Amino acid sequence: MGRLIYFSAFAALLLLTSCGDNSEQVDSGADSSDAMFMAEIGRIYGFKCAICHGKKGRSVIKTAPHLTESTMSFNERVAIIKYGKTTMPPQKDVLDVKTIEGLAKYIESFKE
Ligand code: HEC
């Protein structure tokens, strides 16, 4: 009987450690693809947005606000990128939702 308890404890331990390993693998996979995704978003920002908003969010045309000073919420940024406003061109037929949300997130890294 004592031996059975010892064995189950050992089996439970094995089960726990193998679960831990699995979740670690999933995490590190997501991290590297996130970094890849954000690098791609940075590239898209560079040729779609930087012409007006500057490479680092300091705008280069008079009418465009500095993104470094944006006080918009994430959802407001997604909306303005999707639908545009005045001279800002809408992106909803050009970029997919995931990319637009990525851009809205990317802009946050400009905040000073
Ligand atoms: C042709 C120039 C132009 C391009 C290209 C452009 N924008 Fe804009 N953007 C503007 C202008 C002008 C405004 C201000 C609109 C207004 O309020 O009338 C603006 C506003 C914004 C705002 C709101 C900032 C705030 O807090 O007020 C965000 C966010 C933004 N742009 C993101 C982007 C992203 C991301 C891209 C690339 C997909 C982009 N813009 C491309 C001109 C541009």
JSON list of C-alpha atoms and ligand atoms in Angstrom, two decimals:
[
{"chain": "A", "resi": 1, "resn": "MET", "atom": "CA", "xyz": [0.00, 0.00, 0.00]},
{"chain": "A", "resi": 2, "resn": "GLY", "atom": "CA", "xyz": [2.76, 2.41, 0.95]},
{"chain": "A", "resi": 3, "resn": "ARG", "atom": "CA", "xyz": [4.45, 1.64, -2.31]},
{"chain": "A", "resi": 4, "resn": "LEU", "atom": "CA", "xyz": [1.30, 2.44, -4.32]},
{"chain": "A", "resi": 5, "resn": "ILE", "atom": "CA", "xyz": [1.03, 5.90, -2.75]},
{"chain": "A", "resi": 6, "resn": "TYR", "atom": "CA", "xyz": [4.71, 6.50, -3.50]},
{"chain": "A", "resi": 7, "resn": "PHE", "atom": "CA", "xyz": [4.15, 5.43, -7.10]},
{"chain": "A", "resi": 8, "resn": "SER", "atom": "CA", "xyz": [1.09, 7.66, -7.60]},
{"chain": "A", "resi": 9, "resn": "ALA", "atom": "CA", "xyz": [2.94, 10.65, -6.18]},
{"chain": "A", "resi": 10, "resn": "PHE", "atom": "CA", "xyz": [5.75, 9.96, -8.60]},
{"chain": "A", "resi": 11, "resn": "ALA", "atom": "CA", "xyz": [3.32, 9.64, -11.52]},
{"chain": "A", "resi": 12, "resn": "ALA", "atom": "CA", "xyz": [1.58, 12.87, -10.53]},
{"chain": "A", "resi": 13, "resn": "LEU", "atom": "CA", "xyz": [4.93, 14.63, -10.39]},
{"chain": "A", "resi": 14, "resn": "LEU", "atom": "CA", "xyz": [5.82, 13.37, -13.85]},
{"chain": "A", "resi": 15, "resn": "LEU", "atom": "CA", "xyz": [2.46, 14.56, -15.16]},
{"chain": "A", "resi": 16, "resn": "LEU", "atom": "CA", "xyz": [2.96, 18.01, -13.61]},
{"chain": "A", "resi": 17, "resn": "THR", "atom": "CA", "xyz": [6.45, 18.51, -14.94]},
{"chain": "A", "resi": 18, "resn": "SER", "atom": "CA", "xyz": [5.49, 17.38, -18.43]},
{"chain": "A", "resi": 19, "resn": "CYS", "atom": "CA", "xyz": [2.57, 19.85, -18.41]},
{"chain": "A", "resi": 20, "resn": "GLY", "atom": "CA", "xyz": [4.96, 22.61, -17.40]},
{"chain": "A", "resi": 21, "resn": "ASP", "atom": "CA", "xyz": [7.24, 21.79, -20.28]},
{"chain": "A", "resi": 22, "resn": "ASN", "atom": "CA", "xyz": [4.39, 21.91, -22.76]},
{"chain": "A", "resi": 23, "resn": "SER", "atom": "CA", "xyz": [3.14, 25.33, -21.73]},
{"chain": "A", "resi": 24, "resn": "GLU", "atom": "CA", "xyz": [6.67, 26.68, -21.83]},
{"chain": "A", "resi": 25, "resn": "GLN", "atom": "CA", "xyz": [7.03, 25.50, -25.40]},
{"chain": "A", "resi": 26, "resn": "VAL", "atom": "CA", "xyz": [3.75, 27.12, -26.41]},
{"chain": "A", "resi": 27, "resn": "ASP", "atom": "CA", "xyz": [4.77, 30.41, -24.73]},
{"chain": "A", "resi": 28, "resn": "SER", "atom": "CA", "xyz": [8.14, 30.68, -26.38]},
{"chain": "A", "resi": 29, "resn": "GLY", "atom": "CA", "xyz": [6.57, 29.87, -29.75]},
{"chain": "A", "resi": 30, "resn": "ALA", "atom": "CA", "xyz": [4.05, 32.68, -29.35]},
{"chain": "A", "resi": 31, "resn": "ASP", "atom": "CA", "xyz": [6.80, 35.10, -28.27]},
{"chain": "A", "resi": 32, "resn": "SER", "atom": "CA", "xyz": [8.91, 34.61, -31.35]},
{"chain": "A", "resi": 33, "resn": "SER", "atom": "CA", "xyz": [5.96, 34.85, -33.75]},
{"chain": "A", "resi": 34, "resn": "ASP", "atom": "CA", "xyz": [4.78, 38.00, -31.91]},
{"chain": "A", "resi": 35, "resn": "ALA", "atom": "CA", "xyz": [8.19, 39.55, -32.49]},
{"chain": "A", "resi": 36, "resn": "MET", "atom": "CA", "xyz": [8.04, 38.53, -36.15]},
{"chain": "A", "resi": 37, "resn": "PHE", "atom": "CA", "xyz": [4.53, 39.96, -36.43]},
{"chain": "A", "resi": 38, "resn": "MET", "atom": "CA", "xyz": [5.53, 43.27, -34.85]},
{"chain": "A", "resi": 39, "resn": "ALA", "atom": "CA", "xyz": [8.58, 43.51, -37.14]},
{"chain": "A", "resi": 40, "resn": "GLU", "atom": "CA", "xyz": [6.26, 43.07, -40.12]},
{"chain": "A", "resi": 41, "resn": "ILE", "atom": "CA", "xyz": [3.91, 45.71, -38.70]},
{"chain": "A", "resi": 42, "resn": "GLY", "atom": "CA", "xyz": [6.87, 48.07, -38.32]},
{"chain": "A", "resi": 43, "resn": "ARG", "atom": "CA", "xyz": [7.70, 47.52, -41.98]},
{"chain": "A", "resi": 44, "resn": "ILE", "atom": "CA", "xyz": [4.09, 48.25, -43.02]},
{"chain": "A", "resi": 45, "resn": "TYR", "atom": "CA", "xyz": [4.07, 51.39, -40.84]},
{"chain": "A", "resi": 46, "resn": "GLY", "atom": "CA", "xyz": [7.28, 52.46, -42.56]},
{"chain": "A", "resi": 47, "resn": "PHE", "atom": "CA", "xyz": [5.80, 52.55, -46.04]},
{"chain": "A", "resi": 48, "resn": "LYS", "atom": "CA", "xyz": [2.11, 53.27, -45.29]},
{"chain": "A", "resi": 49, "resn": "CYS", "atom": "CA", "xyz": [2.14, 55.71, -42.40]},
{"chain": "A", "resi": 50, "resn": "ALA", "atom": "CA", "xyz": [5.62, 57.21, -41.96]},
{"chain": "A", "resi": 51, "resn": "ILE", "atom": "CA", "xyz": [5.20, 59.48, -45.01]},
{"chain": "A", "resi": 52, "resn": "CYS", "atom": "CA", "xyz": [2.81, 61.56, -42.89]},
{"chain": "A", "resi": 53, "resn": "HIS", "atom": "CA", "xyz": [3.44, 60.51, -39.30]},
{"chain": "A", "resi": 54, "resn": "GLY", "atom": "CA", "xyz": [7.23, 60.09, -39.43]},
{"chain": "A", "resi": 55, "resn": "LYS", "atom": "CA", "xyz": [9.27, 56.98, -38.70]},
{"chain": "A", "resi": 56, "resn": "LYS", "atom": "CA", "xyz": [9.03, 57.45, -34.92]},
{"chain": "A", "resi": 57, "resn": "GLY", "atom": "CA", "xyz": [5.60, 59.07, -34.74]},
{"chain": "A", "resi": 58, "resn": "ARG", "atom": "CA", "xyz": [6.84, 62.69, -35.06]},
{"chain": "A", "resi": 59, "resn": "SER", "atom": "CA", "xyz": [4.66, 63.86, -37.93]},
{"chain": "A", "resi": 60, "resn": "VAL", "atom": "CA", "xyz": [6.23, 65.41, -40.98]},
{"chain": "A", "resi": 61, "resn": "ILE", "atom": "CA", "xyz": [3.13, 67.08, -42.45]},
{"chain": "A", "resi": 62, "resn": "LYS", "atom": "CA", "xyz": [1.32, 69.96, -40.76]},
{"chain": "A", "resi": 63, "resn": "THR", "atom": "CA", "xyz": [-2.15, 68.47, -40.59]},
{"chain": "A", "resi": 64, "resn": "ALA", "atom": "CA", "xyz": [-1.10, 65.10, -39.15]},
{"chain": "A", "resi": 65, "resn": "PRO", "atom": "CA", "xyz": [-0.85, 64.94, -35.35]},
{"chain": "A", "resi": 66, "resn": "HIS", "atom": "CA", "xyz": [2.27, 63.56, -33.66]},
{"chain": "A", "resi": 67, "resn": "LEU", "atom": "CA", "xyz": [1.45, 59.96, -32.77]},
{"chain": "A", "resi": 68, "resn": "THR", "atom": "CA", "xyz": [3.86, 60.31, -29.84]},
{"chain": "A", "resi": 69, "resn": "GLU", "atom": "CA", "xyz": [1.27, 62.62, -28.28]},
{"chain": "A", "resi": 70, "resn": "SER", "atom": "CA", "xyz": [-1.86, 60.66, -29.17]},
{"chain": "A", "resi": 71, "resn": "THR", "atom": "CA", "xyz": [-4.33, 60.31, -26.31]},
{"chain": "A", "resi": 72, "resn": "MET", "atom": "CA", "xyz": [-6.67, 58.07, -28.28]},
{"chain": "A", "resi": 73, "resn": "SER", "atom": "CA", "xyz": [-7.70, 54.71, -26.87]},
{"chain": "A", "resi": 74, "resn": "PHE", "atom": "CA", "xyz": [-6.77, 51.50, -28.68]},
{"chain": "A", "resi": 75, "resn": "ASN", "atom": "CA", "xyz": [-10.29, 51.24, -30.17]},
{"chain": "A", "resi": 76, "resn": "GLU", "atom": "CA", "xyz": [-10.28, 54.86, -31.36]},
{"chain": "A", "resi": 77, "resn": "ARG", "atom": "CA", "xyz": [-6.93, 54.29, -33.08]},
{"chain": "A", "resi": 78, "resn": "VAL", "atom": "CA", "xyz": [-8.24, 51.12, -34.75]},
{"chain": "A", "resi": 79, "resn": "ALA", "atom": "CA", "xyz": [-11.27, 53.11, -35.97]},
{"chain": "A", "resi": 80, "resn": "ILE", "atom": "CA", "xyz": [-9.28, 56.03, -37.43]},
{"chain": "A", "resi": 81, "resn": "ILE", "atom": "CA", "xyz": [-6.89, 53.64, -39.18]},
{"chain": "A", "resi": 82, "resn": "LYS", "atom": "CA", "xyz": [-9.85, 51.67, -40.60]},
{"chain": "A", "resi": 83, "resn": "TYR", "atom": "CA", "xyz": [-11.98, 54.59, -41.73]},
{"chain": "A", "resi": 84, "resn": "GLY", "atom": "CA", "xyz": [-9.46, 57.42, -42.06]},
{"chain": "A", "resi": 85, "resn": "LYS", "atom": "CA", "xyz": [-10.25, 61.08, -41.43]},
{"chain": "A", "resi": 86, "resn": "THR", "atom": "CA", "xyz": [-9.81, 64.20, -43.59]},
{"chain": "A", "resi": 87, "resn": "THR", "atom": "CA", "xyz": [-6.48, 63.62, -45.40]},
{"chain": "A", "resi": 88, "resn": "MET", "atom": "CA", "xyz": [-5.72, 60.38, -43.58]},
{"chain": "A", "resi": 89, "resn": "PRO", "atom": "CA", "xyz": [-6.55, 57.55, -46.01]},
{"chain": "A", "resi": 90, "resn": "PRO", "atom": "CA", "xyz": [-8.82, 54.68, -44.82]},
{"chain": "A", "resi": 91, "resn": "GLN", "atom": "CA", "xyz": [-7.14, 51.25, -44.63]},
{"chain": "A", "resi": 92, "resn": "LYS", "atom": "CA", "xyz": [-10.11, 48.93, -44.22]},
{"chain": "A", "resi": 93, "resn": "ASP", "atom": "CA", "xyz": [-10.02, 47.76, -47.84]},
{"chain": "A", "resi": 94, "resn": "VAL", "atom": "CA", "xyz": [-6.22, 47.68, -47.96]},
{"chain": "A", "resi": 95, "resn": "LEU", "atom": "CA", "xyz": [-5.10, 46.01, -44.72]},
{"chain": "A", "resi": 96, "resn": "ASP", "atom": "CA", "xyz": [-6.74, 43.18, -42.78]},
{"chain": "A", "resi": 97, "resn": "VAL", "atom": "CA", "xyz": [-8.11, 43.66, -39.26]},
{"chain": "A", "resi": 98, "resn": "LYS", "atom": "CA", "xyz": [-5.16, 41.90, -37.64]},
{"chain": "A", "resi": 99, "resn": "THR", "atom": "CA", "xyz": [-2.70, 44.26, -39.32]},
{"chain": "A", "resi": 100, "resn": "ILE", "atom": "CA", "xyz": [-4.78, 47.32, -38.43]},
{"chain": "A", "resi": 101, "resn": "GLU", "atom": "CA", "xyz": [-4.90, 46.23, -34.77]},
{"chain": "A", "resi": 102, "resn": "GLY", "atom": "CA", "xyz": [-1.17, 45.55, -34.93]},
{"chain": "A", "resi": 103, "resn": "LEU", "atom": "CA", "xyz": [-0.60, 49.11, -36.17]},
{"chain": "A", "resi": 104, "resn": "ALA", "atom": "CA", "xyz": [-2.78, 50.52, -33.38]},
{"chain": "A", "resi": 105, "resn": "LYS", "atom": "CA", "xyz": [-0.62, 48.62, -30.90]},
{"chain": "A", "resi": 106, "resn": "TYR", "atom": "CA", "xyz": [2.65, 49.52, -32.63]},
{"chain": "A", "resi": 107, "resn": "ILE", "atom": "CA", "xyz": [1.85, 53.25, -32.32]},
{"chain": "A", "resi": 108, "resn": "GLU", "atom": "CA", "xyz": [1.85, 52.88, -28.54]},
{"chain": "A", "resi": 109, "resn": "SER", "atom": "CA", "xyz": [5.60, 52.25, -28.64]},
{"chain": "A", "resi": 110, "resn": "PHE", "atom": "CA", "xyz": [6.06, 55.88, -29.82]},
{"chain": "A", "resi": 111, "resn": "LYS", "atom": "CA", "xyz": [4.64, 57.37, -26.63]},
{"chain": "A", "resi": 112, "resn": "GLU", "atom": "CA", "xyz": [7.29, 59.41, -24.85]},
{"chain": "B", "resi": 1, "resn": "HEC", "atom": "C1", "xyz": [-1.69, 61.26, -46.08]},
{"chain": "B", "resi": 1, "resn": "HEC", "atom": "C2", "xyz": [-1.18, 61.41, -44.73]},
{"chain": "B", "resi": 1, "resn": "HEC", "atom": "C3", "xyz": [-1.47, 60.30, -43.73]},
{"chain": "B", "resi": 1, "resn": "HEC", "atom": "C4", "xyz": [-1.15, 58.97, -43.84]},
{"chain": "B", "resi": 1, "resn": "HEC", "atom": "C5", "xyz": [-0.50, 58.24, -44.98]},
{"chain": "B", "resi": 1, "resn": "HEC", "atom": "C6", "xyz": [-1.55, 58.38, -42.57]},
{"chain": "B", "resi": 1, "resn": "HEC", "atom": "N1", "xyz": [-2.10, 59.31, -41.75]},
{"chain": "B", "resi": 1, "resn": "HEC", "atom": "FE1", "xyz": [-2.73, 59.04, -39.85]},
{"chain": "B", "resi": 1, "resn": "HEC", "atom": "N2", "xyz": [-3.43, 60.94, -39.79]},
{"chain": "B", "resi": 1, "resn": "HEC", "atom": "C7", "xyz": [-3.28, 61.87, -40.80]},
{"chain": "B", "resi": 1, "resn": "HEC", "atom": "C8", "xyz": [-4.03, 63.08, -40.46]},
{"chain": "B", "resi": 1, "resn": "HEC", "atom": "C9", "xyz": [-4.16, 64.33, -41.30]},
{"chain": "B", "resi": 1, "resn": "HEC", "atom": "C10", "xyz": [-4.62, 62.83, -39.18]},
{"chain": "B", "resi": 1, "resn": "HEC", "atom": "C11", "xyz": [-5.56, 63.76, -38.41]},
{"chain": "B", "resi": 1, "resn": "HEC", "atom": "C12", "xyz": [-6.97, 63.52, -38.89]},
{"chain": "B", "resi": 1, "resn": "HEC", "atom": "C13", "xyz": [-7.93, 64.50, -38.27]},
{"chain": "B", "resi": 1, "resn": "HEC", "atom": "O1", "xyz": [-8.11, 64.47, -37.06]},
{"chain": "B", "resi": 1, "resn": "HEC", "atom": "O2", "xyz": [-8.50, 65.28, -39.03]},
{"chain": "B", "resi": 1, "resn": "HEC", "atom": "C14", "xyz": [-4.19, 61.49, -38.78]},
{"chain": "B", "resi": 1, "resn": "HEC", "atom": "C15", "xyz": [-4.52, 60.88, -37.59]},
{"chain": "B", "resi": 1, "resn": "HEC", "atom": "C16", "xyz": [-4.06, 59.64, -37.17]},
{"chain": "B", "resi": 1, "resn": "HEC", "atom": "C17", "xyz": [-4.28, 59.08, -35.87]},
{"chain": "B", "resi": 1, "resn": "HEC", "atom": "C18", "xyz": [-5.00, 59.74, -34.70]},
{"chain": "B", "resi": 1, "resn": "HEC", "atom": "C19", "xyz": [-3.98, 60.44, -33.84]},
{"chain": "B", "resi": 1, "resn": "HEC", "atom": "C20", "xyz": [-4.63, 61.20, -32.71]},
{"chain": "B", "resi": 1, "resn": "HEC", "atom": "O3", "xyz": [-4.49, 60.76, -31.56]},
{"chain": "B", "resi": 1, "resn": "HEC", "atom": "O4", "xyz": [-5.26, 62.21, -32.98]},
{"chain": "B", "resi": 1, "resn": "HEC", "atom": "C21", "xyz": [-3.72, 57.84, -35.86]},
{"chain": "B", "resi": 1, "resn": "HEC", "atom": "C22", "xyz": [-3.69, 56.85, -34.72]},
{"chain": "B", "resi": 1, "resn": "HEC", "atom": "C23", "xyz": [-3.14, 57.64, -37.18]},
{"chain": "B", "resi": 1, "resn": "HEC", "atom": "N3", "xyz": [-3.35, 58.75, -37.94]},
{"chain": "B", "resi": 1, "resn": "HEC", "atom": "C24", "xyz": [-2.49, 56.49, -37.57]},
{"chain": "B", "resi": 1, "resn": "HEC", "atom": "C25", "xyz": [-2.06, 56.24, -38.87]},
{"chain": "B", "resi": 1, "resn": "HEC", "atom": "C26", "xyz": [-1.55, 54.96, -39.33]},
{"chain": "B", "resi": 1, "resn": "HEC", "atom": "C27", "xyz": [-1.36, 53.72, -38.47]},
{"chain": "B", "resi": 1, "resn": "HEC", "atom": "C28", "xyz": [-1.27, 55.11, -40.65]},
{"chain": "B", "resi": 1, "resn": "HEC", "atom": "C29", "xyz": [-0.76, 54.06, -41.61]},
{"chain": "B", "resi": 1, "resn": "HEC", "atom": "C30", "xyz": [-1.68, 52.97, -41.90]},
{"chain": "B", "resi": 1, "resn": "HEC", "atom": "C31", "xyz": [-1.57, 56.49, -41.01]},
{"chain": "B", "resi": 1, "resn": "HEC", "atom": "N4", "xyz": [-2.07, 57.14, -39.90]},
{"chain": "B", "resi": 1, "resn": "HEC", "atom": "C32", "xyz": [-1.38, 57.03, -42.27]},
{"chain": "B", "resi": 1, "resn": "HEC", "atom": "C33", "xyz": [-2.58, 61.71, -41.96]},
{"chain": "B", "resi": 1, "resn": "HEC", "atom": "C34", "xyz": [-2.08, 60.51, -42.43]}
]
